[in-house]
Amino acid sequence: KAGVTQTPRYLIKTRGQQVTLSCSPISGHRSVSWYQQTPGQGLQFLFEYFSETQRNKGNFPGRFSGRQFSNSRSEMNVSTLELGDSALYLCASSLEGPGGEKLFFGSGTQLSVL
Amino acid sequence: AQTVTQSQPEMSVQEAETVTLSCTYDTSESNYYLFWYKQPPSRQMILVIRQEAYKQQNATENRFSVNFQKAAKSFSLKISDSQLGDTAMYFCAFMNLRTGNQFYFGTGTSLTVIP
């Protein structure tokens, strides 16, 4: 079974631009979560999608948004990029029900904002 | 709000020795899970071990075991017979069953296994 796939692996943008990151979950997983990882901050929860609906949201500004498609693939968008948005963005998928507490992560997208 | 604290930013251990990574958390919830994840240089987070809060018995997975002290809100990870492949960042994480798939992570401990 293929793992969680995130594209692209690396991205370089300039301030003010917008960016879209993609995540394909493990087959059969309907929950997709996004996390931002920065040095010294650990991982911070952005949002979670289940069946095309945002189910949970973390404390990030409205510039961070996401969506999920009917095939469970998810995209995350960041508009009006700021230098502080430079981070590793991790996507994770999980089952619903028993076993759903286990997150399976992708290798992340490293975003650099110049 | 839930918080997870890892007070050891960096640790090192000799190959074949035992090391313990510390984690404390703060919550008013009673039903939750605790996790240790490993992040090697490849960046992919890998689940090491999981503990259900309602279980008193400490979880074990081969060379990895935890010391779960619910009253003290402490959840440490013990790695026995350390191997070079254990070199990685280790993150402690908390999940509240009531709010579902929203994990809270600590800031991580960078572990280096010395040959």
mmCIF file of C-alpha atoms in Angstrom:
data_model
loop_
_atom_site.group_PDB
_atom_site.id
_atom_site.type_symbol
_atom_site.label_atom_id
_atom_site.label_comp_id
_atom_site.label_asym_id
_atom_site.label_seq_id
_atom_site.Cartn_x
_atom_site.Cartn_y
_atom_site.Cartn_z
ATOM 1 C CA LYS A 1 0.000 0.000 0.000
ATOM 2 C CA ALA A 2 1.413 3.392 -0.965
ATOM 3 C CA GLY A 3 2.099 5.848 1.846
ATOM 4 C CA VAL A 4 1.085 9.475 2.166
ATOM 5 C CA THR A 5 2.392 11.433 -0.806
ATOM 6 C CA GLN A 6 3.114 15.140 -0.667
ATOM 7 C CA THR A 7 4.070 17.318 -3.608
ATOM 8 C CA PRO A 8 6.194 19.210 -4.236
ATOM 9 C CA ARG A 9 9.020 18.320 -1.847
ATOM 10 C CA TYR A 10 10.598 21.760 -2.043
ATOM 11 C CA LEU A 11 9.208 25.151 -2.928
ATOM 12 C CA ILE A 12 10.731 28.617 -3.045
ATOM 13 C CA LYS A 13 8.460 31.648 -3.152
ATOM 14 C CA THR A 14 8.738 35.366 -2.519
ATOM 15 C CA ARG A 15 6.785 37.473 -0.084
ATOM 16 C CA GLY A 16 3.282 38.317 -1.216
ATOM 17 C CA GLN A 17 2.915 35.306 -3.475
ATOM 18 C CA GLN A 18 0.555 32.436 -2.834
ATOM 19 C CA VAL A 19 1.283 28.714 -2.799
ATOM 20 C CA THR A 20 -0.650 25.461 -3.048
ATOM 21 C CA LEU A 21 0.581 22.219 -1.511
ATOM 22 C CA SER A 22 -0.868 18.811 -2.333
ATOM 23 C CA CYS A 23 -1.370 15.656 -0.272
ATOM 24 C CA SER A 24 -2.595 12.216 -1.306
ATOM 25 C CA PRO A 25 -3.532 10.069 1.690
ATOM 26 C CA ILE A 26 -3.142 6.333 2.104
ATOM 27 C CA SER A 27 -5.835 4.489 0.206
ATOM 28 C CA GLY A 28 -8.906 4.104 2.403
ATOM 29 C CA HIS A 29 -7.964 6.950 4.758
ATOM 30 C CA ARG A 30 -10.596 9.667 4.742
ATOM 31 C CA SER A 31 -9.119 11.997 7.330
ATOM 32 C CA VAL A 32 -6.313 14.343 6.276
ATOM 33 C CA SER A 33 -4.546 16.727 8.655
ATOM 34 C CA TRP A 34 -1.964 19.424 8.019
ATOM 35 C CA TYR A 35 0.825 20.533 10.353
ATOM 36 C CA GLN A 36 3.418 23.290 10.200
ATOM 37 C CA GLN A 37 6.866 22.413 11.536
ATOM 38 C CA THR A 38 9.420 25.121 12.346
ATOM 39 C CA PRO A 39 12.705 24.814 14.257
ATOM 40 C CA GLY A 40 12.097 25.207 17.970
ATOM 41 C CA GLN A 41 8.305 25.214 17.619
ATOM 42 C CA GLY A 42 7.650 21.564 16.979
ATOM 43 C CA LEU A 43 4.580 20.739 14.964
ATOM 44 C CA GLN A 44 1.549 22.967 15.054
ATOM 45 C CA PHE A 45 -1.855 21.833 13.894
ATOM 46 C CA LEU A 46 -3.313 23.716 10.952
ATOM 47 C CA PHE A 47 -6.544 21.883 10.118
ATOM 48 C CA GLU A 48 -8.163 18.519 9.517
ATOM 49 C CA TYR A 49 -10.493 17.467 6.745
ATOM 50 C CA PHE A 50 -12.860 14.528 6.648
ATOM 51 C CA SER A 51 -15.251 13.727 3.821
ATOM 52 C CA GLU A 52 -14.529 17.062 2.123
ATOM 53 C CA THR A 53 -15.423 19.039 5.288
ATOM 54 C CA GLN A 54 -13.111 20.883 7.621
ATOM 55 C CA ARG A 55 -13.600 19.188 10.969
ATOM 56 C CA ASN A 56 -10.945 20.873 13.127
ATOM 57 C CA LYS A 57 -8.953 24.075 12.790
ATOM 58 C CA GLY A 58 -5.886 25.338 14.603
ATOM 59 C CA ASN A 59 -4.899 28.897 15.471
ATOM 60 C CA PHE A 60 -3.600 30.134 12.156
ATOM 61 C CA PRO A 61 -4.650 33.258 10.237
ATOM 62 C CA GLY A 62 -7.162 33.089 7.421
ATOM 63 C CA ARG A 63 -4.336 33.207 4.875
ATOM 64 C CA PHE A 64 -4.023 29.485 5.505
ATOM 65 C CA SER A 65 -6.816 27.480 3.937
ATOM 66 C CA GLY A 66 -7.408 24.007 2.674
ATOM 67 C CA ARG A 67 -9.805 21.718 0.965
ATOM 68 C CA GLN A 68 -10.411 18.054 0.400
ATOM 69 C CA PHE A 69 -11.682 16.373 -2.723
ATOM 70 C CA SER A 70 -14.048 13.446 -3.098
ATOM 71 C CA ASN A 71 -11.096 11.056 -3.524
ATOM 72 C CA SER A 72 -9.749 12.274 -0.119
ATOM 73 C CA ARG A 73 -6.815 14.106 -1.695
ATOM 74 C CA SER A 74 -6.220 17.422 0.012
ATOM 75 C CA GLU A 75 -4.663 20.744 -0.865
ATOM 76 C CA MET A 76 -3.425 23.492 1.396
ATOM 77 C CA ASN A 77 -3.167 27.085 0.227
ATOM 78 C CA VAL A 78 -1.264 29.973 1.753
ATOM 79 C CA SER A 79 -1.942 33.427 0.353
ATOM 80 C CA THR A 80 0.090 36.608 0.727
ATOM 81 C CA LEU A 81 3.147 34.732 1.901
ATOM 82 C CA GLU A 82 5.243 36.147 4.740
ATOM 83 C CA LEU A 83 8.835 35.335 5.690
ATOM 84 C CA GLY A 84 7.541 33.587 8.817
ATOM 85 C CA ASP A 85 5.646 31.084 6.700
ATOM 86 C CA SER A 86 8.931 29.381 5.841
ATOM 87 C CA ALA A 87 8.521 25.900 7.309
ATOM 88 C CA LEU A 88 8.126 22.218 6.651
ATOM 89 C CA TYR A 89 4.463 21.462 5.994
ATOM 90 C CA LEU A 90 3.457 17.941 6.894
ATOM 91 C CA CYS A 91 0.333 16.134 5.855
ATOM 92 C CA ALA A 92 -0.999 13.123 7.738
ATOM 93 C CA SER A 93 -3.829 10.720 7.060
ATOM 94 C CA SER A 94 -5.733 8.353 9.307
ATOM 95 C CA LEU A 95 -8.596 5.917 9.380
ATOM 96 C CA GLU A 96 -11.910 6.670 11.010
ATOM 97 C CA GLY A 97 -12.957 4.558 13.962
ATOM 98 C CA PRO A 98 -10.687 2.022 15.744
ATOM 99 C CA GLY A 99 -7.129 2.702 14.696
ATOM 100 C CA GLY A 100 -7.992 6.232 13.731
ATOM 101 C CA GLU A 101 -5.825 7.645 16.442
ATOM 102 C CA LYS A 102 -2.729 6.682 14.451
ATOM 103 C CA LEU A 103 -1.440 9.345 12.100
ATOM 104 C CA PHE A 104 0.561 8.374 9.024
ATOM 105 C CA PHE A 105 2.721 11.204 7.763
ATOM 106 C CA GLY A 106 4.112 12.176 4.403
ATOM 107 C CA SER A 107 7.680 13.445 3.921
ATOM 108 C CA GLY A 108 6.505 17.040 3.838
ATOM 109 C CA THR A 109 6.895 20.070 1.615
ATOM 110 C CA GLN A 110 9.733 22.405 2.574
ATOM 111 C CA LEU A 111 8.577 25.959 1.835
ATOM 112 C CA SER A 112 11.086 28.789 1.745
ATOM 113 C CA VAL A 113 9.783 32.344 1.503
ATOM 114 C CA LEU A 114 12.354 34.923 0.367
ATOM 115 C CA ALA B 1 -5.865 23.871 26.184
ATOM 116 C CA GLN B 2 -3.391 21.035 25.950
ATOM 117 C CA THR B 3 0.354 21.566 26.120
ATOM 118 C CA VAL B 4 3.213 19.111 25.673
ATOM 119 C CA THR B 5 6.671 19.866 27.035
ATOM 120 C CA GLN B 6 9.936 18.207 26.136
ATOM 121 C CA SER B 7 12.647 19.731 28.282
ATOM 122 C CA GLN B 8 15.637 18.034 26.630
ATOM 123 C CA PRO B 9 16.419 19.680 23.269
ATOM 124 C CA GLU B 10 19.402 17.405 22.641
ATOM 125 C CA MET B 11 20.631 14.091 23.994
ATOM 126 C CA SER B 12 23.294 11.570 23.100
ATOM 127 C CA VAL B 13 23.852 7.936 23.990
ATOM 128 C CA GLN B 14 26.498 5.334 23.281
ATOM 129 C CA GLU B 15 25.532 2.528 20.965
ATOM 130 C CA ALA B 16 24.021 -0.436 22.891
ATOM 131 C CA GLU B 17 23.287 1.725 25.940
ATOM 132 C CA THR B 18 19.896 2.815 27.288
ATOM 133 C CA VAL B 19 18.486 6.339 27.105
ATOM 134 C CA THR B 20 15.317 7.944 28.458
ATOM 135 C CA LEU B 21 13.575 10.900 26.829
ATOM 136 C CA SER B 22 11.255 13.002 28.987
ATOM 137 C CA CYS B 23 7.830 14.403 28.219
ATOM 138 C CA THR B 24 5.224 16.109 30.357
ATOM 139 C CA TYR B 25 1.790 17.282 29.334
ATOM 140 C CA ASP B 26 -1.012 19.343 30.711
ATOM 141 C CA THR B 27 -4.678 18.570 30.184
ATOM 142 C CA SER B 28 -7.969 18.491 32.039
ATOM 143 C CA GLU B 29 -9.260 15.680 29.846
ATOM 144 C CA SER B 30 -9.525 12.082 31.029
ATOM 145 C CA ASN B 31 -9.683 10.190 27.720
ATOM 146 C CA TYR B 32 -6.663 10.660 25.540
ATOM 147 C CA TYR B 33 -3.781 9.010 23.751
ATOM 148 C CA LEU B 34 -0.094 9.728 24.057
ATOM 149 C CA PHE B 35 2.461 9.030 21.359
ATOM 150 C CA TRP B 36 6.134 9.114 20.571
ATOM 151 C CA TYR B 37 7.035 9.850 16.972
ATOM 152 C CA LYS B 38 10.484 9.624 15.420
ATOM 153 C CA GLN B 39 11.643 11.932 12.618
ATOM 154 C CA PRO B 40 14.889 10.833 10.932
ATOM 155 C CA PRO B 41 16.735 13.068 8.448
ATOM 156 C CA SER B 42 14.357 11.853 5.720
ATOM 157 C CA ARG B 43 11.766 14.067 7.527
ATOM 158 C CA GLN B 44 9.064 11.395 7.554
ATOM 159 C CA MET B 45 7.411 11.094 10.956
ATOM 160 C CA ILE B 46 7.242 7.495 12.121
ATOM 161 C CA LEU B 47 5.085 6.267 15.001
ATOM 162 C CA VAL B 48 7.271 4.659 17.661
ATOM 163 C CA ILE B 49 4.800 3.837 20.400
ATOM 164 C CA ARG B 50 1.287 4.684 21.603
ATOM 165 C CA GLN B 51 -0.318 4.687 25.057
ATOM 166 C CA GLU B 52 -4.014 4.836 25.889
ATOM 167 C CA ALA B 53 -4.617 6.928 28.995
ATOM 168 C CA TYR B 54 -7.134 4.475 30.444
ATOM 169 C CA LYS B 55 -4.543 1.668 30.435
ATOM 170 C CA GLN B 56 -2.337 1.463 33.503
ATOM 171 C CA GLN B 57 0.103 -0.929 31.864
ATOM 172 C CA ASN B 58 3.014 0.771 30.145
ATOM 173 C CA ALA B 59 3.228 0.209 26.400
ATOM 174 C CA THR B 60 6.233 -1.588 24.906
ATOM 175 C CA GLU B 61 7.379 -2.095 21.326
ATOM 176 C CA ASN B 62 10.526 -4.196 21.085
ATOM 177 C CA ARG B 63 13.386 -1.989 22.351
ATOM 178 C CA PHE B 64 11.045 0.936 23.063
ATOM 179 C CA SER B 65 9.000 1.287 26.229
ATOM 180 C CA VAL B 66 7.271 4.096 28.070
ATOM 181 C CA ASN B 67 6.880 5.085 31.679
ATOM 182 C CA PHE B 68 3.369 6.541 31.879
ATOM 183 C CA GLN B 69 2.581 8.358 35.109
ATOM 184 C CA LYS B 70 -0.969 9.666 34.653
ATOM 185 C CA ALA B 71 -1.246 11.538 37.947
ATOM 186 C CA ALA B 72 2.059 13.290 37.312
ATOM 187 C CA LYS B 73 1.180 13.815 33.619
ATOM 188 C CA SER B 74 4.493 12.346 32.605
ATOM 189 C CA PHE B 75 5.217 10.141 29.588
ATOM 190 C CA SER B 76 8.877 9.218 29.114
ATOM 191 C CA LEU B 77 10.355 7.025 26.379
ATOM 192 C CA LYS B 78 13.068 4.479 27.128
ATOM 193 C CA ILE B 79 15.187 3.160 24.284
ATOM 194 C CA SER B 80 17.166 0.049 25.159
ATOM 195 C CA ASP B 81 20.175 -1.307 23.258
ATOM 196 C CA SER B 82 20.441 1.939 21.259
ATOM 197 C CA GLN B 83 21.307 1.539 17.589
ATOM 198 C CA LEU B 84 22.780 3.991 15.094
ATOM 199 C CA GLY B 85 19.450 4.002 13.262
ATOM 200 C CA ASP B 86 17.788 5.455 16.346
ATOM 201 C CA THR B 87 19.483 8.795 15.625
ATOM 202 C CA ALA B 88 16.582 11.165 14.951
ATOM 203 C CA MET B 89 14.304 13.835 16.380
ATOM 204 C CA TYR B 90 11.771 12.407 18.799
ATOM 205 C CA PHE B 91 8.432 14.101 19.361
ATOM 206 C CA CYS B 92 5.999 13.467 22.157
ATOM 207 C CA ALA B 93 2.352 14.007 21.182
ATOM 208 C CA PHE B 94 -1.066 14.147 22.802
ATOM 209 C CA MET B 95 -4.481 13.487 21.268
ATOM 210 C CA ASN B 96 -7.740 14.284 23.002
ATOM 211 C CA LEU B 97 -10.377 11.684 22.134
ATOM 212 C CA ARG B 98 -13.142 14.243 22.600
ATOM 213 C CA THR B 99 -11.865 16.569 19.849
ATOM 214 C CA GLY B 100 -10.563 13.862 17.552
ATOM 215 C CA ASN B 101 -7.669 14.125 15.165
ATOM 216 C CA GLN B 102 -5.999 17.243 16.543
ATOM 217 C CA PHE B 103 -2.602 16.310 17.869
ATOM 218 C CA TYR B 104 -0.477 18.470 20.154
ATOM 219 C CA PHE B 105 3.261 18.004 19.794
ATOM 220 C CA GLY B 106 6.218 18.891 21.950
ATOM 221 C CA THR B 107 9.203 20.755 20.504
ATOM 222 C CA GLY B 108 11.221 17.572 20.114
ATOM 223 C CA THR B 109 14.418 15.988 21.419
ATOM 224 C CA SER B 110 17.297 15.460 19.029
ATOM 225 C CA LEU B 111 18.877 12.099 19.865
ATOM 226 C CA THR B 112 22.322 11.130 18.597
ATOM 227 C CA VAL B 113 23.586 7.565 18.975
ATOM 228 C CA ILE B 114 27.371 7.532 19.145
ATOM 229 C CA PRO B 115 29.220 4.510 17.734
#
